[in-house]
Coordinates of C-alpha atoms in Angstrom, one line a residue:
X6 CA -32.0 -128.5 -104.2
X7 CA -30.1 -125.6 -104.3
X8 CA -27.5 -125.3 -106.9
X9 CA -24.0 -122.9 -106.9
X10 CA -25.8 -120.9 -109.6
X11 CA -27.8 -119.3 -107.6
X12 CA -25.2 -117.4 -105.3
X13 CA -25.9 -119.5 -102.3
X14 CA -22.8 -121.3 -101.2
X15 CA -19.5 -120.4 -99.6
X16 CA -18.2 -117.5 -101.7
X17 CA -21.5 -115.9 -101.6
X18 CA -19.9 -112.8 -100.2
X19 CA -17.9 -112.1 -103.7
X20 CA -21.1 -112.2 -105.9
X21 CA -23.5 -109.2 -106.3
X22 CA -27.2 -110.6 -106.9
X23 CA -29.1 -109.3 -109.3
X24 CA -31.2 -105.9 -109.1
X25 CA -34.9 -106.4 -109.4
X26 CA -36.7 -104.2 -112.3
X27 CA -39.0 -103.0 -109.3
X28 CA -36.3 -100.7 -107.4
X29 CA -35.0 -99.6 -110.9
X30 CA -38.4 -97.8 -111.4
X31 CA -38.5 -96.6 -107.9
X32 CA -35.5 -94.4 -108.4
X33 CA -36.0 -93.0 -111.7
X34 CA -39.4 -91.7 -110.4
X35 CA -37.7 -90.3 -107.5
X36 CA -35.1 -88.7 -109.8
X37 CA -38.3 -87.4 -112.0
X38 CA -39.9 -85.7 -109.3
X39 CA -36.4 -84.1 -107.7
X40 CA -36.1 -82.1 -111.7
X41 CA -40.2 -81.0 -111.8
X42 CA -39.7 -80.2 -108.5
X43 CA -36.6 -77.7 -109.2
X44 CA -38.2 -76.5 -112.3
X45 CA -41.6 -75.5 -111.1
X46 CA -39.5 -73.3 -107.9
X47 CA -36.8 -72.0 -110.7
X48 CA -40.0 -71.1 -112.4
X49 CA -41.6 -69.0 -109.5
X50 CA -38.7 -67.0 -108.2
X51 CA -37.6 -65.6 -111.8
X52 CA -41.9 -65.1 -112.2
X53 CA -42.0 -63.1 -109.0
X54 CA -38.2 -61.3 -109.4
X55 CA -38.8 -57.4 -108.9
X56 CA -35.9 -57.7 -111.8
X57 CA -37.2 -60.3 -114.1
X58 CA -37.3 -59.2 -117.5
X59 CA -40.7 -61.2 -118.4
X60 CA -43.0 -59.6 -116.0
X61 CA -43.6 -57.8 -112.6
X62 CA -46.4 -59.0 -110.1
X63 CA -47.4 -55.0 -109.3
X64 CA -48.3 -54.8 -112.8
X65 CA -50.6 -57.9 -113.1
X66 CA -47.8 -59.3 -115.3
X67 CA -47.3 -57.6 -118.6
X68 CA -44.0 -57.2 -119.7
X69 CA -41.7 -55.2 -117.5
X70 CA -39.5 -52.1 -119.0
X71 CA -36.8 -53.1 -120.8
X72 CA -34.8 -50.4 -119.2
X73 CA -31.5 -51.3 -117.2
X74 CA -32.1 -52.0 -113.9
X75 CA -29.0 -50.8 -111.3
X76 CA -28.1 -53.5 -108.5
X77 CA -29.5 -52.2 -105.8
X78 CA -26.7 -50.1 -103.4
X79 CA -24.9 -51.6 -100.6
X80 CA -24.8 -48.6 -98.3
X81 CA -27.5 -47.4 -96.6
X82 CA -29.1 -44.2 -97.8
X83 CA -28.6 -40.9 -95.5
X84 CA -31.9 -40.2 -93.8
X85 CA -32.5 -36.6 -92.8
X86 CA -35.4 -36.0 -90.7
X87 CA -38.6 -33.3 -91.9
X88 CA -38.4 -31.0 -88.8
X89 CA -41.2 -28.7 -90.1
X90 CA -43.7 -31.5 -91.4
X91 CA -43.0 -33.8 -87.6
X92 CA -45.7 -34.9 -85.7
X93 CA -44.1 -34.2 -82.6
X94 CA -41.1 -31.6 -83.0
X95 CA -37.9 -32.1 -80.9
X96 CA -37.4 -29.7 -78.2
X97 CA -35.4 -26.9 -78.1
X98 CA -33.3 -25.2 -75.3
X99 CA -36.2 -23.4 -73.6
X100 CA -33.7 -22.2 -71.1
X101 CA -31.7 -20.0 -73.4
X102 CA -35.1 -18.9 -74.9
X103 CA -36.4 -17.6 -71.8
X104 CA -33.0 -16.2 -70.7
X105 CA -32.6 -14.2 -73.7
X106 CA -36.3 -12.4 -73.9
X107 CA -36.3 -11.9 -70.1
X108 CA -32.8 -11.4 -68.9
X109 CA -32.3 -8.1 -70.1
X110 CA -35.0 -7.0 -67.3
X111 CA -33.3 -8.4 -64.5
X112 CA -30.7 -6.0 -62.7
X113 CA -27.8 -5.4 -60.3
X114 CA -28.5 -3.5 -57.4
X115 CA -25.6 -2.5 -54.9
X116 CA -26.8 -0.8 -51.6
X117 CA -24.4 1.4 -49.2
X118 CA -24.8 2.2 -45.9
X119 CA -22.8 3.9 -43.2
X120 CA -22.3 2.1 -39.4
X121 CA -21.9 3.5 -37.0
X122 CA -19.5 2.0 -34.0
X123 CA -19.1 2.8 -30.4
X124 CA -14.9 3.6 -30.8
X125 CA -14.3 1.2 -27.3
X126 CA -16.7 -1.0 -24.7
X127 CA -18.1 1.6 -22.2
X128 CA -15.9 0.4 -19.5
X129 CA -13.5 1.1 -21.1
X130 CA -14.2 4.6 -21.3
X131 CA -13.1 6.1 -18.0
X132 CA -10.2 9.0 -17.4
X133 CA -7.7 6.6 -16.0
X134 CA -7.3 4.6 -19.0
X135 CA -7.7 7.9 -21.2
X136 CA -4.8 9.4 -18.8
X137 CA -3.0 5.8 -19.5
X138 CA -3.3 5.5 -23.3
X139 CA -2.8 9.2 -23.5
X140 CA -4.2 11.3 -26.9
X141 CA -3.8 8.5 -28.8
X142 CA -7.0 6.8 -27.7
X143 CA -10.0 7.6 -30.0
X144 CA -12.7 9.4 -28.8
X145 CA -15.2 9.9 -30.9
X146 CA -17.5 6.7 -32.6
X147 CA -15.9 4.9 -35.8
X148 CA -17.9 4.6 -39.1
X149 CA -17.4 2.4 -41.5
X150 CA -19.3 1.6 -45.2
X151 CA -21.0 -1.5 -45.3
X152 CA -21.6 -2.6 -49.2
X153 CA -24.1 -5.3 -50.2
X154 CA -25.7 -6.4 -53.4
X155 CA -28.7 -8.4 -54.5
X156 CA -30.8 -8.6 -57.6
X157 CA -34.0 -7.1 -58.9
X158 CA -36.1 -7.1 -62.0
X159 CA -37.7 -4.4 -64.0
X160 CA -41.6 -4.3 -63.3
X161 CA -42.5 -1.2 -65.2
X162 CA -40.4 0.1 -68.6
X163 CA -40.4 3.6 -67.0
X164 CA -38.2 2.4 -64.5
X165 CA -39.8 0.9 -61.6
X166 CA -37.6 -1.9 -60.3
X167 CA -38.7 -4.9 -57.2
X168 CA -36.4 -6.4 -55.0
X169 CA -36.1 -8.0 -51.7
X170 CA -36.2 -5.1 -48.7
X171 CA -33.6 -6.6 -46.8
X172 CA -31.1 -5.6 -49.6
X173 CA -31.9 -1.9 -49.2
X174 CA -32.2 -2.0 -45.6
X175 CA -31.0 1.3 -44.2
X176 CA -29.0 1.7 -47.7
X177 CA -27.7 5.7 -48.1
X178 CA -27.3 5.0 -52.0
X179 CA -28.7 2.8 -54.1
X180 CA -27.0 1.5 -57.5
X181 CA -28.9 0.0 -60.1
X182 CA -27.0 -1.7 -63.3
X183 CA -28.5 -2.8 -66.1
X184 CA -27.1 -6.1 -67.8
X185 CA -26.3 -3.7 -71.1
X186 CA -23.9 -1.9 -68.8
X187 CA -25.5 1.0 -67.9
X188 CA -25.7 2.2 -64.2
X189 CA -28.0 4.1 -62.6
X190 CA -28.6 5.9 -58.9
X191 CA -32.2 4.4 -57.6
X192 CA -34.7 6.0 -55.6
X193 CA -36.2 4.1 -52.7
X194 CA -40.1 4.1 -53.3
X195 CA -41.1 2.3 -50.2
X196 CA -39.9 -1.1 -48.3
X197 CA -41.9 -3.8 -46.1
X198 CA -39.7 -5.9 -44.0
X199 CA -43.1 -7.7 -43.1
X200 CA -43.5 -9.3 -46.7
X201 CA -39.7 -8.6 -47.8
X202 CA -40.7 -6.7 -50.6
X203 CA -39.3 -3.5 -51.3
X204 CA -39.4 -0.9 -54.6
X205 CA -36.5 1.2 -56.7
X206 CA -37.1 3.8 -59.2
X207 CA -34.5 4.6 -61.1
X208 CA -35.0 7.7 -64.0
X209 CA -34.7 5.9 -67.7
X210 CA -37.6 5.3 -69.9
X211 CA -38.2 2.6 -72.5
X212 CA -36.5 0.1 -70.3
X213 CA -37.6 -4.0 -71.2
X214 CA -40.1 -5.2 -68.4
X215 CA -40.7 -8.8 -67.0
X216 CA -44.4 -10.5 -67.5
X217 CA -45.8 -11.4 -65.1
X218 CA -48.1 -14.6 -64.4
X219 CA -50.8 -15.8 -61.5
X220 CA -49.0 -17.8 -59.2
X221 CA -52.5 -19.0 -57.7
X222 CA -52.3 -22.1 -60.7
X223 CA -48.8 -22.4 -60.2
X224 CA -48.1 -26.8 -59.5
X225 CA -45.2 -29.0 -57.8
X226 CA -43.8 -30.5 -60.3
X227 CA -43.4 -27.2 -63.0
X228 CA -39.7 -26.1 -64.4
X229 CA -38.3 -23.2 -62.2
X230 CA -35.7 -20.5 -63.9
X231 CA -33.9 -18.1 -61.6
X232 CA -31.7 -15.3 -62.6
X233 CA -29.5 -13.2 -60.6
X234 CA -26.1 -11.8 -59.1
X235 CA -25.1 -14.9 -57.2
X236 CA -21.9 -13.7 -55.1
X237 CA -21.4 -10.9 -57.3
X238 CA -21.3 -13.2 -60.6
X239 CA -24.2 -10.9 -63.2
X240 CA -26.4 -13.0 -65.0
X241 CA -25.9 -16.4 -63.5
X242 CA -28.8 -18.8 -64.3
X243 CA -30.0 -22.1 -62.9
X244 CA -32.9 -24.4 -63.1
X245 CA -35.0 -26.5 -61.2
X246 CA -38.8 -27.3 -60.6
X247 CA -41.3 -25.7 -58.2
X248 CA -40.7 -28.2 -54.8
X249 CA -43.3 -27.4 -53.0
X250 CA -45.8 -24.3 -52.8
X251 CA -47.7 -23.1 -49.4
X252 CA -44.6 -23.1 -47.0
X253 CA -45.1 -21.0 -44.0
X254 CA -42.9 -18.5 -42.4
X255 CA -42.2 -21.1 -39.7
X256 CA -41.6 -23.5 -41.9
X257 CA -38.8 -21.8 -43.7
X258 CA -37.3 -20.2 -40.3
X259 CA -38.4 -16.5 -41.5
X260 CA -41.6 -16.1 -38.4
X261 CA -41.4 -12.5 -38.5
X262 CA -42.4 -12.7 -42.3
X263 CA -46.0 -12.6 -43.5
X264 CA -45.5 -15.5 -47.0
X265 CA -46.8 -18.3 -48.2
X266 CA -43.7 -19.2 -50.2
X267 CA -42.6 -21.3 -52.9
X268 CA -40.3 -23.5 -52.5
X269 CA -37.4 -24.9 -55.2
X270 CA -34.6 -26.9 -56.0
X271 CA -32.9 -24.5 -58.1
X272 CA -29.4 -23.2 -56.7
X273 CA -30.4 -20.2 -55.0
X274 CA -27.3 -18.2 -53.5
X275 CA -26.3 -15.0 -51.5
X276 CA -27.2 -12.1 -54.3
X277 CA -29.9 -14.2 -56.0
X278 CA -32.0 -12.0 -53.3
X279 CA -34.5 -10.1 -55.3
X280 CA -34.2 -11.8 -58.8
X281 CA -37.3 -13.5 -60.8
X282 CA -38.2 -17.1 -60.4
X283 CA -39.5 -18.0 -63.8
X284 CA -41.8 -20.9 -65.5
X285 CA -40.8 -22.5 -68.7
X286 CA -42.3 -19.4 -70.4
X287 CA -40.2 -16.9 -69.4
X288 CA -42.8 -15.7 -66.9
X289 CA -42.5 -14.4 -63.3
X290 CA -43.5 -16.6 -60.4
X291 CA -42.1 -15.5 -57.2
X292 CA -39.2 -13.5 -56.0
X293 CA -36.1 -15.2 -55.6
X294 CA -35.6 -14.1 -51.4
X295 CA -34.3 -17.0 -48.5
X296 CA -32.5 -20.3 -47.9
X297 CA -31.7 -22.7 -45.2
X298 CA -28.0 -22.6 -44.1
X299 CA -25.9 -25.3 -44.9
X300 CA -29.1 -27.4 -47.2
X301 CA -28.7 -28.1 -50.9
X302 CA -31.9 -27.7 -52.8
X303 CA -34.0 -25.7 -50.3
X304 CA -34.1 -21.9 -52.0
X305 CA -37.9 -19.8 -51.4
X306 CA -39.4 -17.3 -53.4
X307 CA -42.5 -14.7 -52.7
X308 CA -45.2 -15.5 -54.6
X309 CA -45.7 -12.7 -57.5
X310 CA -48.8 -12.0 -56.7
X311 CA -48.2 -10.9 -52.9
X312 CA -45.0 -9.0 -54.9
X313 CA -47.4 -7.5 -57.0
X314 CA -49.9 -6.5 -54.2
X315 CA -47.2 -5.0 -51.7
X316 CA -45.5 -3.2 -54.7
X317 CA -48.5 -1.3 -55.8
X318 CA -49.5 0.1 -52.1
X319 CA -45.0 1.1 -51.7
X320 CA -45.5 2.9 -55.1
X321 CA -48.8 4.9 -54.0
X322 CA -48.8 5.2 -50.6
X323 CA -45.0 4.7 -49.6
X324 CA -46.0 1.8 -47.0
X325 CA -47.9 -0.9 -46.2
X326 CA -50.2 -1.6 -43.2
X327 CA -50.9 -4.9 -42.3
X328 CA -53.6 -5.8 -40.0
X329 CA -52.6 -7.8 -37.3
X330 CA -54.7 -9.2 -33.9
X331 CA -51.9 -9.7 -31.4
X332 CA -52.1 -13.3 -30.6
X333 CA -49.6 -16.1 -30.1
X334 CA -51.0 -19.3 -31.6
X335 CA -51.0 -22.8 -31.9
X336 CA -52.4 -25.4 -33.9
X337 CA -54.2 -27.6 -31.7
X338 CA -53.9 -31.7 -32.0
X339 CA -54.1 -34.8 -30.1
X340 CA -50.6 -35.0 -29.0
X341 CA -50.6 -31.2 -28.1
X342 CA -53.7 -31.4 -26.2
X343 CA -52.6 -34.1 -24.1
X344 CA -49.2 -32.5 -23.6
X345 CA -51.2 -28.8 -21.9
X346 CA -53.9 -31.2 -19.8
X347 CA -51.2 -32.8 -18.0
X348 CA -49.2 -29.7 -17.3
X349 CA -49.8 -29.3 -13.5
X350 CA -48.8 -25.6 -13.9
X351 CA -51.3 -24.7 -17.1
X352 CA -53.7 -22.7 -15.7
X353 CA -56.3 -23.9 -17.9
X354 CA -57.5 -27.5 -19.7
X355 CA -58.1 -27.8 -23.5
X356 CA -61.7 -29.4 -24.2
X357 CA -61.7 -29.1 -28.2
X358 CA -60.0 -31.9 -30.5
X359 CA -59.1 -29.2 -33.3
X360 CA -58.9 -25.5 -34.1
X361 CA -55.9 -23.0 -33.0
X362 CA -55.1 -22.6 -29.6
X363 CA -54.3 -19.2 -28.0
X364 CA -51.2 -19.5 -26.4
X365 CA -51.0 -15.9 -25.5
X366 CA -52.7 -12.4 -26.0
X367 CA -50.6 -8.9 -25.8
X368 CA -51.8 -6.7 -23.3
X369 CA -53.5 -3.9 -25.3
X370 CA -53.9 -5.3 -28.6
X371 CA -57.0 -5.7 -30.3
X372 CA -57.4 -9.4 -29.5
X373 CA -57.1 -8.0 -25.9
X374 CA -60.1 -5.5 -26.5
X375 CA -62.1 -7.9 -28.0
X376 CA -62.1 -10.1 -25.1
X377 CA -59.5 -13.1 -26.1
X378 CA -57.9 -15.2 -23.7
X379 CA -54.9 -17.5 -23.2
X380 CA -56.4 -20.9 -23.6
X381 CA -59.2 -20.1 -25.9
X382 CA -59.7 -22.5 -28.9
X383 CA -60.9 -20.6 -32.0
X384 CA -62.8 -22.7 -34.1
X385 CA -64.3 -20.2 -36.8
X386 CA -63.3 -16.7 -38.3
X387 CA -66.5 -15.0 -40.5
X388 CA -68.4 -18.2 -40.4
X389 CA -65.4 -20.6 -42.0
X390 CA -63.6 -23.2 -40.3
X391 CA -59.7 -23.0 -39.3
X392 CA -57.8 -25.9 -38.3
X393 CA -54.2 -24.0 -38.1
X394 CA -52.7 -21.2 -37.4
X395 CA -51.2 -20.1 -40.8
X396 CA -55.0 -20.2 -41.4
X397 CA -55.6 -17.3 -38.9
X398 CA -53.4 -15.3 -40.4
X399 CA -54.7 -16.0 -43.8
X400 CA -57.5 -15.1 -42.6
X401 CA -56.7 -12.1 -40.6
X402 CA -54.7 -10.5 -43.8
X403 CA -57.3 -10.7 -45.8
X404 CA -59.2 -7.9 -44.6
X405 CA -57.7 -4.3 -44.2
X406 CA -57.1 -2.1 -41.3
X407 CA -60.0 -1.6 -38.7
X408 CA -62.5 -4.2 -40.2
X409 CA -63.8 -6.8 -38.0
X410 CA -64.0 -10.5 -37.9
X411 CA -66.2 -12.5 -36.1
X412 CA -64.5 -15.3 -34.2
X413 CA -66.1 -18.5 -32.7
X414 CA -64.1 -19.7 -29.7
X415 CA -64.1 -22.9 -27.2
X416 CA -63.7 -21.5 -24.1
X417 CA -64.0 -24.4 -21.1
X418 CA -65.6 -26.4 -22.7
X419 CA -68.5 -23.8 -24.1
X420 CA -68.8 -22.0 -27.4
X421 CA -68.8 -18.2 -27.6
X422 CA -68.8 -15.7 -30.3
X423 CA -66.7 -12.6 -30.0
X424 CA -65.9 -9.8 -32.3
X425 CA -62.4 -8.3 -32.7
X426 CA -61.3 -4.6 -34.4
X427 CA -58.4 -5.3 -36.5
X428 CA -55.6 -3.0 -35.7
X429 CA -52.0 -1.6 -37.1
X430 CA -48.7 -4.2 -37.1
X431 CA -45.9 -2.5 -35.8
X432 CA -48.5 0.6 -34.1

């Protein structure tokens, strides 16, 4: 039977029952462990506080100073970096360095010359229209001063200056300024239209020369400087890289040039002619000298050491002879090939896949005398293959006036060996 003591009838609801002394043990060990367990971790942050005044774990925990400790500052602190003591130092403005050690040897050069001008068309010159426009008609031919002006650089400190020959060509005076403002008259030492190259001299002593480098290691890809008189503007300066390196005179639209030249992206403009193409290190390259019309980023420059080569025979001897063979060439592949062998009117057929095919031979020239033909193949010059025909020329400028090569030809389909007696360009 279940009595109303016990909290079991219909105002159970109201009536708490009572707690048993199990569950009051369960939480007063709960609330035991929640103040150890505060304790122990008050404990070990105040034990491990860089500013706990009862000991410092970097000291194996004796007693820490008892000198005042600052609160650490809110604001970061001002870092200045150790230039000198680096690893890797920050670069500078190798631009400006090269421009100031080397821009005192480049120059202005202005070039006169006098033109002259038939006065009328020849059939215009009769007595009837004389009789017609009376006195008053000239009768004599009409000069007039043409004035041009490129760039140059100093090569020598006693005054010897390089600059393109086309911006001397048939000059009566030459002016040479110096960037300090000094001007001087120059003496034409010898041009070569063949290379471009052409050398001043100009009477002043002491004078700061470039340096120059091997352009033989010179690599696509490497920082290009170029200084000059772009459009009459002195000293303008402009970078790039070295493009390309190898073009031939064909390939840069200049065939009646003798180059290999380099090519770059830096702004080369009209007056730039004859100014220094530079590496990083302030040394010369190439000759600033041609760009393609109406191209951005195309300029060309002469190698230095072609400059170098040509300059030193214009300053001994005046001129320069280059040997030449008197050919017209072509370098031979499939497509060409085909193209001549089904040419009903070629008076000849192509057996050989490669080499450089003579298109043409001038009567009397030493290709002529050593028995060439149109339609020969050649194969071999002194024993070493060529497969173009900037390779033939190479080849053939190598060697000087009057030597001979030995060149091994395809000639209908048979191999001969003929020897050819360089001769004079131009003779």
């Amino acid at each position: 039977m279940r009595t109303p003591s016990q909290g079991y009838g219909p105002d159970d609801h109201k009536r708490t029952p009572p707690e048993s002394p199990g569950r009051k043990i369960s939480l007063l060990s709960y609330l035991v462990v929640f103040l150890l367990g505060g304790g122990v971790v008050w404990g070990a942050s105040e034990a491990f506080s860089p500013t706990s005044p009862t000991g410092d774990v970097n000291s194996g925990g004796h007693p820490a100073s008892s000198e005042q400790v600052e609160a650490p500052n809110s604001q970061p602190p001002m870092v200045t970096p150790d230039r000198e003591n680096a690893a890797i130092q920050p670069p500078g403005n190798f631009v400006a360095n090269v421009v100031s050690t080397v821009g005192s040897a480049v120059v202005r050069i202005d070039a006169e010359r006098t033109v002259t001008a038939p006065s009328l068309p020849p059939q215009f010159d009769n007595p009837m229209f004389r009789q017609f426009f009376g006195f008053q008609m000239p009768n004599s031919p009409q000069e007039r001063i043409e004035q041009g002006a490129g760039s140059g650089f100093i090569l020598s400190s006693d005054g010897k200056i390089v600059t393109n020959a086309h911006v001397i060509d048939g000059a009566d005076s030459v002016t040479v300024t110096l960037r300090d403002g000094r001007s001087f008259d120059g003496r034409v030492l010898g041009t070569d239209p063949v290379t471009d190259v052409a050398v001043v001299q100009i009477e002043a002593e002491d004078l700061p020369a470039v340096t120059l480098r091997d352009s033989e290691g010179l690599q696509p890809g490497e920082w290009a400087i170029a200084i000059g008189n772009p459009l009459g503007l002195d000293n303008t300066v402009t970078t790039g890289i070295i493009s390309a390196i190898g073009r031939s005179s064909s390939e840069v639209g200049v065939a009646d040039k003798r180059v290999d030249f380099i090519q770059t992206d830096a702004a080369i403009n009209p007056g730039n002619s004859g100014g220094p193409l530079l590496d990083q290190q302030g040394r010369v390259v190439g000759m600033n000298t041609a760009i393609i019309q109406n191209a951005q980023g195309l300029g060309f420059a002469i190698p230095i050491n072609t400059v170098a080569r040509i300059a030193e025979e214009l300053i001994e001897h005046g001129r320069v002879e280059h040997p030449f063979l008197g050919l017209q060439m072509v370098t031979l592949s499939p497509q060409v090939k085909e193209n001549l062998n089904r040419n009903p009117n070629q008076s000849f057929s192509i057996e050989a896949e490669e080499g450089v095919l003579i298109v043409q031979v001038m009567p009397g020239s030493p290709a002529d005398q050593g028995g060439l033909r149109s339609g020969d193949v050649i194969l071999r010059i002194d024993g070493e293959s060529v497969t173009s025909a900037e390779a033939v020329q190479e080849a053939v400028s190598r060697v000087g006036v009057g030597d001979r090569l030995t060149l091994e030809v395809s000639r209908k389909g048979t191999t001969e060996t003929l020897t050819v007696q360089t001769g004079v360009l131009g003779q």
